[in-house]
PDB file of C-alpha atoms and ligand atoms in Angstrom:
ATOM      1  CA  MET A  25      45.450 -19.418  -0.205  1.00  0.00           C
ATOM      2  CA  SER A  26      44.334 -20.711  -3.626  1.00  0.00           C
ATOM      3  CA  ASP A  27      44.116 -18.411  -6.633  1.00  0.00           C
ATOM      4  CA  VAL A  28      40.296 -18.451  -6.636  1.00  0.00           C
ATOM      5  CA  SER A  29      39.879 -17.694  -2.942  1.00  0.00           C
ATOM      6  CA  ARG A  30      42.535 -14.909  -3.148  1.00  0.00           C
ATOM      7  CA  ARG A  31      40.603 -13.297  -6.013  1.00  0.00           C
ATOM      8  CA  HIS A  32      37.361 -13.621  -4.008  1.00  0.00           C
ATOM      9  CA  PHE A  33      39.051 -12.080  -0.961  1.00  0.00           C
ATOM     10  CA  LEU A  34      40.365  -9.127  -2.991  1.00  0.00           C
ATOM     11  CA  LYS A  35      36.946  -8.556  -4.594  1.00  0.00           C
ATOM     12  CA  LEU A  36      35.261  -8.544  -1.168  1.00  0.00           C
ATOM     13  CA  GLY A  37      37.865  -6.107   0.145  1.00  0.00           C
ATOM     14  CA  ALA A  38      37.215  -3.738  -2.768  1.00  0.00           C
ATOM     15  CA  CYS A  39      33.451  -3.811  -2.016  1.00  0.00           C
ATOM     16  CA  VAL A  40      34.018  -3.002   1.640  1.00  0.00           C
ATOM     17  CA  VAL A  41      36.310  -0.091   0.762  1.00  0.00           C
ATOM     18  CA  GLY A  42      33.885   1.082  -1.937  1.00  0.00           C
ATOM     19  CA  GLY A  43      30.982   0.973   0.512  1.00  0.00           C
ATOM     20  CA  ALA A  44      32.925   2.965   3.062  1.00  0.00           C
ATOM     21  CA  CYS A  45      33.775   5.569   0.407  1.00  0.00           C
ATOM     22  CA  ALA A  46      30.084   5.813  -0.584  1.00  0.00           C
ATOM     23  CA  ALA A  47      29.063   6.270   3.044  1.00  0.00           C
ATOM     24  CA  ASP A  48      31.704   9.008   3.392  1.00  0.00           C
ATOM     25  CA  ALA A  49      30.210  10.801   0.395  1.00  0.00           C
ATOM     26  CA  LEU A  50      26.647  10.872   1.827  1.00  0.00           C
ATOM     27  CA  PRO A  51      27.046  13.803   4.239  1.00  0.00           C
ATOM     28  CA  SER A  52      28.439  15.978   1.459  1.00  0.00           C
ATOM     29  CA  LEU A  53      25.465  15.121  -0.782  1.00  0.00           C
ATOM     30  CA  THR A  54      23.044  16.028   2.010  1.00  0.00           C
ATOM     31  CA  HIS A  55      25.106  19.162   2.574  1.00  0.00           C
ATOM     32  CA  ALA A  56      24.729  20.160  -1.079  1.00  0.00           C
ATOM     33  CA  ALA A  57      20.934  20.279  -0.730  1.00  0.00           C
ATOM     34  CA  GLU A  58      20.966  22.305   2.478  1.00  0.00           C
ATOM     35  CA  GLY A  59      19.226  25.614   2.078  1.00  0.00           C
ATOM     36  CA  SER A  60      17.596  24.528  -1.196  1.00  0.00           C
ATOM     37  CA  GLY A  61      14.490  23.152   0.553  1.00  0.00           C
ATOM     38  CA  ILE A  62      15.063  19.779  -1.153  1.00  0.00           C
ATOM     39  CA  SER A  63      15.479  16.677   0.980  1.00  0.00           C
ATOM     40  CA  THR A  64      17.855  14.144  -0.543  1.00  0.00           C
ATOM     41  CA  LEU A  65      16.543  11.549   1.883  1.00  0.00           C
ATOM     42  CA  ARG A  66      12.875  11.633   0.748  1.00  0.00           C
ATOM     43  CA  THR A  67      11.991   8.915  -1.767  1.00  0.00           C
ATOM     44  CA  THR A  68       8.206   9.363  -1.966  1.00  0.00           C
ATOM     45  CA  LEU A  69       5.893  12.281  -2.635  1.00  0.00           C
ATOM     46  CA  PRO A  70       3.430  13.232   0.110  1.00  0.00           C
ATOM     47  CA  TYR A  71      -0.053  11.672   0.028  1.00  0.00           C
ATOM     48  CA  PRO A  72      -3.042  13.911  -0.616  1.00  0.00           C
ATOM     49  CA  ARG A  73      -5.881  14.099   1.937  1.00  0.00           C
ATOM     50  CA  ILE A  74      -9.074  13.288   0.019  1.00  0.00           C
ATOM     51  CA  LYS A  75     -12.637  12.877   1.295  1.00  0.00           C
ATOM     52  CA  LEU A  76     -14.068   9.509   0.264  1.00  0.00           C
ATOM     53  CA  ALA A  77     -17.503   9.689   1.942  1.00  0.00           C
ATOM     54  CA  SER A  78     -19.422  10.650   5.053  1.00  0.00           C
ATOM     55  CA  ILE A  79     -20.100   8.012   7.694  1.00  0.00           C
ATOM     56  CA  GLY A  80     -23.834   8.544   7.110  1.00  0.00           C
ATOM     57  CA  GLN A  81     -23.457   7.396   3.479  1.00  0.00           C
ATOM     58  CA  LEU A  82     -22.042   4.005   4.485  1.00  0.00           C
ATOM     59  CA  THR A  83     -24.257   0.965   4.949  1.00  0.00           C
ATOM     60  CA  THR A  84     -22.855  -2.197   6.517  1.00  0.00           C
ATOM     61  CA  GLY A  85     -21.609  -4.637   3.873  1.00  0.00           C
ATOM     62  CA  HIS A  86     -22.070  -2.278   0.922  1.00  0.00           C
ATOM     63  CA  GLU A  87     -19.190  -0.987  -1.184  1.00  0.00           C
ATOM     64  CA  HIS A  88     -18.613   2.718  -1.653  1.00  0.00           C
ATOM     65  CA  LEU A  89     -16.449   3.133  -4.764  1.00  0.00           C
ATOM     66  CA  SER A  90     -13.960   5.950  -5.214  1.00  0.00           C
ATOM     67  CA  THR A  91     -10.384   6.629  -6.335  1.00  0.00           C
ATOM     68  CA  TYR A  92      -7.183   7.394  -4.403  1.00  0.00           C
ATOM     69  CA  PRO A  93      -4.571   8.891  -4.551  1.00  0.00           C
ATOM     70  CA  ASP A  94      -5.529   9.803  -8.143  1.00  0.00           C
ATOM     71  CA  GLN A  95      -8.245   9.062 -10.711  1.00  0.00           C
ATOM     72  CA  ALA A  96      -6.328   6.080 -12.117  1.00  0.00           C
ATOM     73  CA  SER A  97      -6.434   4.132  -8.862  1.00  0.00           C
ATOM     74  CA  PRO A  98      -9.855   2.637  -7.988  1.00  0.00           C
ATOM     75  CA  VAL A  99     -10.513   2.007  -4.300  1.00  0.00           C
ATOM     76  CA  VAL A 100     -13.391   0.731  -2.220  1.00  0.00           C
ATOM     77  CA  LEU A 101     -14.590   1.940   1.182  1.00  0.00           C
ATOM     78  CA  ILE A 102     -16.583  -0.494   3.299  1.00  0.00           C
ATOM     79  CA  LYS A 103     -18.283  -0.546   6.689  1.00  0.00           C
ATOM     80  CA  LEU A 104     -17.934  -4.141   7.871  1.00  0.00           C
ATOM     81  CA  GLY A 105     -20.141  -3.996  10.966  1.00  0.00           C
ATOM     82  CA  ARG A 106     -17.543  -5.340  13.435  1.00  0.00           C
ATOM     83  CA  PRO A 107     -14.141  -4.145  14.695  1.00  0.00           C
ATOM     84  CA  VAL A 108     -11.374  -5.064  12.247  1.00  0.00           C
ATOM     85  CA  VAL A 109      -7.630  -4.512  11.705  1.00  0.00           C
ATOM     86  CA  ASN A 110      -6.951  -0.800  11.070  1.00  0.00           C
ATOM     87  CA  GLY A 111     -10.695  -0.075  11.153  1.00  0.00           C
ATOM     88  CA  VAL A 112     -11.748   3.516  11.879  1.00  0.00           C
ATOM     89  CA  GLY A 113     -14.954   5.128  13.119  1.00  0.00           C
ATOM     90  CA  PRO A 114     -16.899   4.655  16.344  1.00  0.00           C
ATOM     91  CA  ASP A 115     -17.148   0.894  15.740  1.00  0.00           C
ATOM     92  CA  ARG A 116     -13.606   0.532  14.279  1.00  0.00           C
ATOM     93  CA  ASP A 117     -15.253  -1.180  11.320  1.00  0.00           C
ATOM     94  CA  ILE A 118     -14.605   1.162   8.359  1.00  0.00           C
ATOM     95  CA  VAL A 119     -11.780   0.188   5.998  1.00  0.00           C
ATOM     96  CA  ALA A 120     -10.721   0.965   2.447  1.00  0.00           C
ATOM     97  CA  TYR A 121      -8.620  -0.925  -0.076  1.00  0.00           C
ATOM     98  CA  SER A 122      -7.290  -0.744  -3.596  1.00  0.00           C
ATOM     99  CA  ARG A 123      -9.569  -2.570  -6.057  1.00  0.00           C
ATOM    100  CA  ARG A 124      -6.614  -3.726  -8.152  1.00  0.00           C
ATOM    101  CA  CYS A 125      -5.345  -7.210  -7.320  1.00  0.00           C
ATOM    102  CA  SER A 126      -1.721  -7.191  -6.177  1.00  0.00           C
ATOM    103  CA  HIS A 127      -0.900 -10.069  -8.574  1.00  0.00           C
ATOM    104  CA  MET A 128      -1.630  -8.651 -12.040  1.00  0.00           C
ATOM    105  CA  GLY A 129      -4.126  -5.883 -11.405  1.00  0.00           C
ATOM    106  CA  GLY A 130      -7.436  -7.715 -11.816  1.00  0.00           C
ATOM    107  CA  THR A 131     -10.480  -5.762 -10.621  1.00  0.00           C
ATOM    108  CA  LEU A 132     -11.589  -7.278  -7.337  1.00  0.00           C
ATOM    109  CA  SER A 133     -15.132  -7.944  -6.219  1.00  0.00           C
ATOM    110  CA  PHE A 134     -16.223  -7.883  -2.578  1.00  0.00           C
ATOM    111  CA  ARG A 135     -18.270 -10.604  -0.889  1.00  0.00           C
ATOM    112  CA  PRO A 136     -19.953  -9.263   2.256  1.00  0.00           C
ATOM    113  CA  ASP A 137     -20.823 -12.692   3.675  1.00  0.00           C
ATOM    114  CA  SER A 138     -17.138 -13.593   4.134  1.00  0.00           C
ATOM    115  CA  ALA A 139     -15.721 -10.013   4.078  1.00  0.00           C
ATOM    116  CA  THR A 140     -13.291 -11.063   1.361  1.00  0.00           C
ATOM    117  CA  PHE A 141     -12.122  -9.669  -1.976  1.00  0.00           C
ATOM    118  CA  HIS A 142     -11.990 -12.023  -4.959  1.00  0.00           C
ATOM    119  CA  CYS A 143     -10.006 -11.692  -8.169  1.00  0.00           C
ATOM    120  CA  PRO A 144     -11.668 -12.988 -11.364  1.00  0.00           C
ATOM    121  CA  LEU A 145      -8.355 -13.496 -13.205  1.00  0.00           C
ATOM    122  CA  HIS A 146      -6.486 -16.102 -11.139  1.00  0.00           C
ATOM    123  CA  TYR A 147      -8.790 -16.378  -8.105  1.00  0.00           C
ATOM    124  CA  ALA A 148      -6.727 -14.702  -5.399  1.00  0.00           C
ATOM    125  CA  MET A 149      -8.629 -13.911  -2.188  1.00  0.00           C
ATOM    126  CA  PHE A 150      -7.880 -11.159   0.340  1.00  0.00           C
ATOM    127  CA  ASP A 151      -9.289 -10.672   3.841  1.00  0.00           C
ATOM    128  CA  ALA A 152     -10.932  -7.268   4.385  1.00  0.00           C
ATOM    129  CA  GLN A 153     -10.965  -7.845   8.168  1.00  0.00           C
ATOM    130  CA  LYS A 154      -7.215  -8.450   8.423  1.00  0.00           C
ATOM    131  CA  GLY A 155      -5.634  -5.523   6.612  1.00  0.00           C
ATOM    132  CA  GLY A 156      -5.997  -7.081   3.141  1.00  0.00           C
ATOM    133  CA  LEU A 157      -4.162 -10.281   4.069  1.00  0.00           C
ATOM    134  CA  LEU A 158      -3.695 -12.655   1.121  1.00  0.00           C
ATOM    135  CA  ILE A 159      -5.729 -15.800   1.863  1.00  0.00           C
ATOM    136  CA  ILE A 160      -5.028 -17.821  -1.254  1.00  0.00           C
ATOM    137  CA  GLY A 161      -3.896 -17.394  -4.851  1.00  0.00           C
ATOM    138  CA  GLN A 162      -0.924 -16.500  -6.996  1.00  0.00           C
ATOM    139  CA  ALA A 163      -0.425 -13.016  -5.572  1.00  0.00           C
ATOM    140  CA  THR A 164       2.593 -12.619  -3.301  1.00  0.00           C
ATOM    141  CA  ASP A 165       1.567  -9.359  -1.630  1.00  0.00           C
ATOM    142  CA  ASN A 166      -1.373  -8.397   0.537  1.00  0.00           C
ATOM    143  CA  LEU A 167      -3.949  -5.990  -0.827  1.00  0.00           C
ATOM    144  CA  PRO A 168      -2.897  -2.325  -0.344  1.00  0.00           C
ATOM    145  CA  GLN A 169      -4.990  -0.757   2.411  1.00  0.00           C
ATOM    146  CA  LEU A 170      -5.790   2.926   2.671  1.00  0.00           C
ATOM    147  CA  GLU A 171      -5.021   4.872   5.831  1.00  0.00           C
ATOM    148  CA  LEU A 172      -8.206   6.640   6.914  1.00  0.00           C
ATOM    149  CA  GLU A 173      -9.092   9.524   9.203  1.00  0.00           C
ATOM    150  CA  ILE A 174     -12.517  10.749  10.298  1.00  0.00           C
ATOM    151  CA  ASP A 175     -13.082  14.390  11.221  1.00  0.00           C
ATOM    152  CA  ALA A 176     -15.553  15.845  13.740  1.00  0.00           C
ATOM    153  CA  ALA A 177     -18.232  16.185  11.052  1.00  0.00           C
ATOM    154  CA  GLY A 178     -18.049  12.439  10.287  1.00  0.00           C
ATOM    155  CA  ASP A 179     -16.313  12.790   6.941  1.00  0.00           C
ATOM    156  CA  VAL A 180     -13.953   9.931   6.024  1.00  0.00           C
ATOM    157  CA  PHE A 181     -10.643  10.971   4.454  1.00  0.00           C
ATOM    158  CA  ALA A 182      -7.950   8.875   2.796  1.00  0.00           C
ATOM    159  CA  VAL A 183      -4.516  10.088   3.906  1.00  0.00           C
ATOM    160  CA  GLY A 184      -2.131   7.332   2.797  1.00  0.00           C
ATOM    161  CA  ILE A 185      -1.701   3.743   1.644  1.00  0.00           C
ATOM    162  CA  ARG A 186      -0.120   0.710   3.306  1.00  0.00           C
ATOM    163  CA  GLY A 187       1.543  -1.297   0.544  1.00  0.00           C
ATOM    164  CA  LEU A 188       2.359  -0.567  -3.088  1.00  0.00           C
ATOM    165  CA  LEU A 189      -0.443  -0.177  -5.647  1.00  0.00           C
ATOM    166  CA  TYR A 190      -0.310  -2.689  -8.484  1.00  0.00           C
ATOM    167  CA  GLY A 191       1.747  -1.577 -11.491  1.00  0.00           C
ATOM    168  CA  ARG A 192       3.407   1.382  -9.775  1.00  0.00           C
ATOM    169  CA  GLN A 193       6.907   2.147  -8.604  1.00  0.00           C
ATOM    170  CA  ALA A 194       5.431   4.733  -6.229  1.00  0.00           C
ATOM    171  CA  ASN A 195       1.849   5.190  -5.013  1.00  0.00           C
ATOM    172  CA  VAL A 196       1.884   8.958  -5.552  1.00  0.00           C
ATOM    173  CA  LEU A 197       2.961   9.860  -9.061  1.00  0.00           C
ATOM    174  CA  ALA A 198       4.761  13.111  -9.828  1.00  0.00           C
TER     175      ALA A 198
HETATM  176  S1  FES B  17      -4.586 -10.788 -11.222  1.00  0.00           S
HETATM  177 FE1  FES B  17      -5.581 -11.340  -9.395  1.00  0.00          FE
HETATM  178  S2  FES B  17      -4.902 -13.349  -8.990  1.00  0.00           S
HETATM  179 FE2  FES B  17      -3.884 -12.791 -10.818  1.00  0.00          FE
END
């Protein structure tokens, strides 16, 4: 075995042993939080449940602007008029998305004729019918989509987000 490959082998061995040691330490860390009500395994804060609109307020193809999960995060609720990916409501056609482009946070505009979002900064396009799928542009992520629920009274609530909001390390800030 050459000198270089022996060094590489020893380094790899140290990593494996180190990893095993770290894994051994995990149960004791979890143990330390027992009884404190704190989960050491949770990495995100819970999403709030916020009413965005009533179904009766929504008109096909028109944007209903709001914010979620806090005032600093603009979102848009839309009734598309046909069943779509993750759509809710009797026609499975109501969806909501962040209005901040996933590339560099440009404010998106919605075009009802193609059901797409367009960014004015570098021209990314996202598909509102396909869960915010990136169609074209410099963004590398799809558009974050809100998880929606509708109650018996026809009120539409945001209860979570699929994907990470632009500029954040976590969608819900402490
Ligand atoms: S900020 Fe939207 S494409 Fe760059």
